[in-house]
Amino acid sequence: MKNRLIPLIAIILATSAVTSASAAGPNGRLDTRPFGQRTQVTQLNPLVAEDTASLLWMREEEKLARDVYRRL
C-alpha cells in the first residue's frame, strides 16, 4: 500500500503546485483586482487533439485524487 501511496501523494502535490503557479499573472504576481476591472482579453481557439488529450488526462487525475481523498 505504501508503494502506491507515495507516488500518488507526489502527483497530488505537483498538481497543486501547478495550479497555484497558474493563478499568477504574466508578471508572476497574483492579480487581485476585482474581476470586472481586469483588462486582459483572451482569444478562444478550437481545441486540438493535444488539448483534448490533456483535458482527459487531467480529468482522470482529478478522479484519482477524489478517490484518494475519500479513502483517506
mmCIF file with all atom_site columns, C-alpha atoms in Angstrom, residues 16-66:
data_model
loop_
_atom_site.group_PDB
_atom_site.id
_atom_site.type_symbol
_atom_site.label_atom_id
_atom_site.label_alt_id
_atom_site.label_comp_id
_atom_site.label_asym_id
_atom_site.label_entity_id
_atom_site.label_seq_id
_atom_site.pdbx_PDB_ins_code
_atom_site.Cartn_x
_atom_site.Cartn_y
_atom_site.Cartn_z
_atom_site.occupancy
_atom_site.B_iso_or_equiv
_atom_site.pdbx_formal_charge
_atom_site.auth_seq_id
_atom_site.auth_comp_id
_atom_site.auth_asym_id
_atom_site.auth_atom_id
_atom_site.pdbx_PDB_model_num
ATOM 1  C CA . SER A 1 16 ? -1.420  21.702 -6.528  1.00 0.00 ? 16 SER A CA 1
ATOM 2  C CA . ALA A 1 17 ? 1.895   23.447 -7.295  1.00 0.00 ? 17 ALA A CA 1
ATOM 3  C CA . VAL A 1 18 ? 0.960   23.800 -10.972 1.00 0.00 ? 18 VAL A CA 1
ATOM 4  C CA . THR A 1 19 ? -2.490  25.075 -10.061 1.00 0.00 ? 19 THR A CA 1
ATOM 5  C CA . SER A 1 20 ? -1.154  27.760 -7.723  1.00 0.00 ? 20 SER A CA 1
ATOM 6  C CA . ALA A 1 21 ? 1.506   28.792 -10.252 1.00 0.00 ? 21 ALA A CA 1
ATOM 7  C CA . SER A 1 22 ? -1.103  29.210 -12.983 1.00 0.00 ? 22 SER A CA 1
ATOM 8  C CA . ALA A 1 23 ? -3.055  31.651 -10.784 1.00 0.00 ? 23 ALA A CA 1
ATOM 9  C CA . ALA A 1 24 ? -0.295  34.219 -11.192 1.00 0.00 ? 24 ALA A CA 1
ATOM 10 C CA . GLY A 1 25 ? -0.433  36.773 -13.958 1.00 0.00 ? 25 GLY A CA 1
ATOM 11 C CA . PRO A 1 26 ? 2.129   37.255 -16.736 1.00 0.00 ? 26 PRO A CA 1
ATOM 12 C CA . ASN A 1 27 ? 4.455   39.177 -14.407 1.00 0.00 ? 27 ASN A CA 1
ATOM 13 C CA . GLY A 1 28 ? 4.380   36.390 -11.813 1.00 0.00 ? 28 GLY A CA 1
ATOM 14 C CA . ARG A 1 29 ? 2.158   38.297 -9.417  1.00 0.00 ? 29 ARG A CA 1
ATOM 15 C CA . LEU A 1 30 ? -1.337  37.347 -8.395  1.00 0.00 ? 30 LEU A CA 1
ATOM 16 C CA . ASP A 1 31 ? -3.963  39.605 -9.978  1.00 0.00 ? 31 ASP A CA 1
ATOM 17 C CA . THR A 1 32 ? -6.023  40.817 -7.018  1.00 0.00 ? 32 THR A CA 1
ATOM 18 C CA . ARG A 1 33 ? -8.190  43.304 -8.899  1.00 0.00 ? 33 ARG A CA 1
ATOM 19 C CA . PRO A 1 34 ? -11.934 42.606 -8.965  1.00 0.00 ? 34 PRO A CA 1
ATOM 20 C CA . PHE A 1 35 ? -12.989 40.537 -11.959 1.00 0.00 ? 35 PHE A CA 1
ATOM 21 C CA . GLY A 1 36 ? -14.736 43.422 -13.724 1.00 0.00 ? 36 GLY A CA 1
ATOM 22 C CA . GLN A 1 37 ? -11.575 45.548 -13.640 1.00 0.00 ? 37 GLN A CA 1
ATOM 23 C CA . ARG A 1 38 ? -9.295  43.065 -15.355 1.00 0.00 ? 38 ARG A CA 1
ATOM 24 C CA . THR A 1 39 ? -8.455  44.148 -18.881 1.00 0.00 ? 39 THR A CA 1
ATOM 25 C CA . GLN A 1 40 ? -6.705  41.084 -20.274 1.00 0.00 ? 40 GLN A CA 1
ATOM 26 C CA . VAL A 1 41 ? -8.539  39.699 -23.306 1.00 0.00 ? 41 VAL A CA 1
ATOM 27 C CA . THR A 1 42 ? -8.274  36.026 -24.134 1.00 0.00 ? 42 THR A CA 1
ATOM 28 C CA . GLN A 1 43 ? -8.712  34.766 -27.668 1.00 0.00 ? 43 GLN A CA 1
ATOM 29 C CA . LEU A 1 44 ? -10.564 31.466 -27.911 1.00 0.00 ? 44 LEU A CA 1
ATOM 30 C CA . ASN A 1 45 ? -9.294  28.890 -30.360 1.00 0.00 ? 45 ASN A CA 1
ATOM 31 C CA . PRO A 1 46 ? -10.738 25.464 -31.144 1.00 0.00 ? 46 PRO A CA 1
ATOM 32 C CA . LEU A 1 47 ? -9.271  22.557 -29.200 1.00 0.00 ? 47 LEU A CA 1
ATOM 33 C CA . VAL A 1 48 ? -6.652  20.475 -30.945 1.00 0.00 ? 48 VAL A CA 1
ATOM 34 C CA . ALA A 1 49 ? -6.091  16.779 -30.271 1.00 0.00 ? 49 ALA A CA 1
ATOM 35 C CA . GLU A 1 50 ? -3.261  17.529 -27.808 1.00 0.00 ? 50 GLU A CA 1
ATOM 36 C CA . ASP A 1 51 ? -5.535  19.807 -25.760 1.00 0.00 ? 51 ASP A CA 1
ATOM 37 C CA . THR A 1 52 ? -8.271  17.197 -25.697 1.00 0.00 ? 52 THR A CA 1
ATOM 38 C CA . ALA A 1 53 ? -5.822  14.533 -24.524 1.00 0.00 ? 53 ALA A CA 1
ATOM 39 C CA . SER A 1 54 ? -4.508  16.853 -21.803 1.00 0.00 ? 54 SER A CA 1
ATOM 40 C CA . LEU A 1 55 ? -8.013  17.627 -20.564 1.00 0.00 ? 55 LEU A CA 1
ATOM 41 C CA . LEU A 1 56 ? -8.904  13.944 -20.449 1.00 0.00 ? 56 LEU A CA 1
ATOM 42 C CA . TRP A 1 57 ? -5.710  13.180 -18.506 1.00 0.00 ? 57 TRP A CA 1
ATOM 43 C CA . MET A 1 58 ? -6.459  15.977 -16.003 1.00 0.00 ? 58 MET A CA 1
ATOM 44 C CA . ARG A 1 59 ? -9.995  14.680 -15.574 1.00 0.00 ? 59 ARG A CA 1
ATOM 45 C CA . GLU A 1 60 ? -8.736  11.199 -14.760 1.00 0.00 ? 60 GLU A CA 1
ATOM 46 C CA . GLU A 1 61 ? -6.170  12.668 -12.369 1.00 0.00 ? 61 GLU A CA 1
ATOM 47 C CA . GLU A 1 62 ? -8.893  14.574 -10.542 1.00 0.00 ? 62 GLU A CA 1
ATOM 48 C CA . LYS A 1 63 ? -10.986 11.420 -10.300 1.00 0.00 ? 63 LYS A CA 1
ATOM 49 C CA . LEU A 1 64 ? -7.992  9.638  -8.783  1.00 0.00 ? 64 LEU A CA 1
ATOM 50 C CA . ALA A 1 65 ? -7.480  12.478 -6.283  1.00 0.00 ? 65 ALA A CA 1
ATOM 51 C CA . ARG A 1 66 ? -11.151 12.308 -5.337  1.00 0.00 ? 66 ARG A CA 1
#
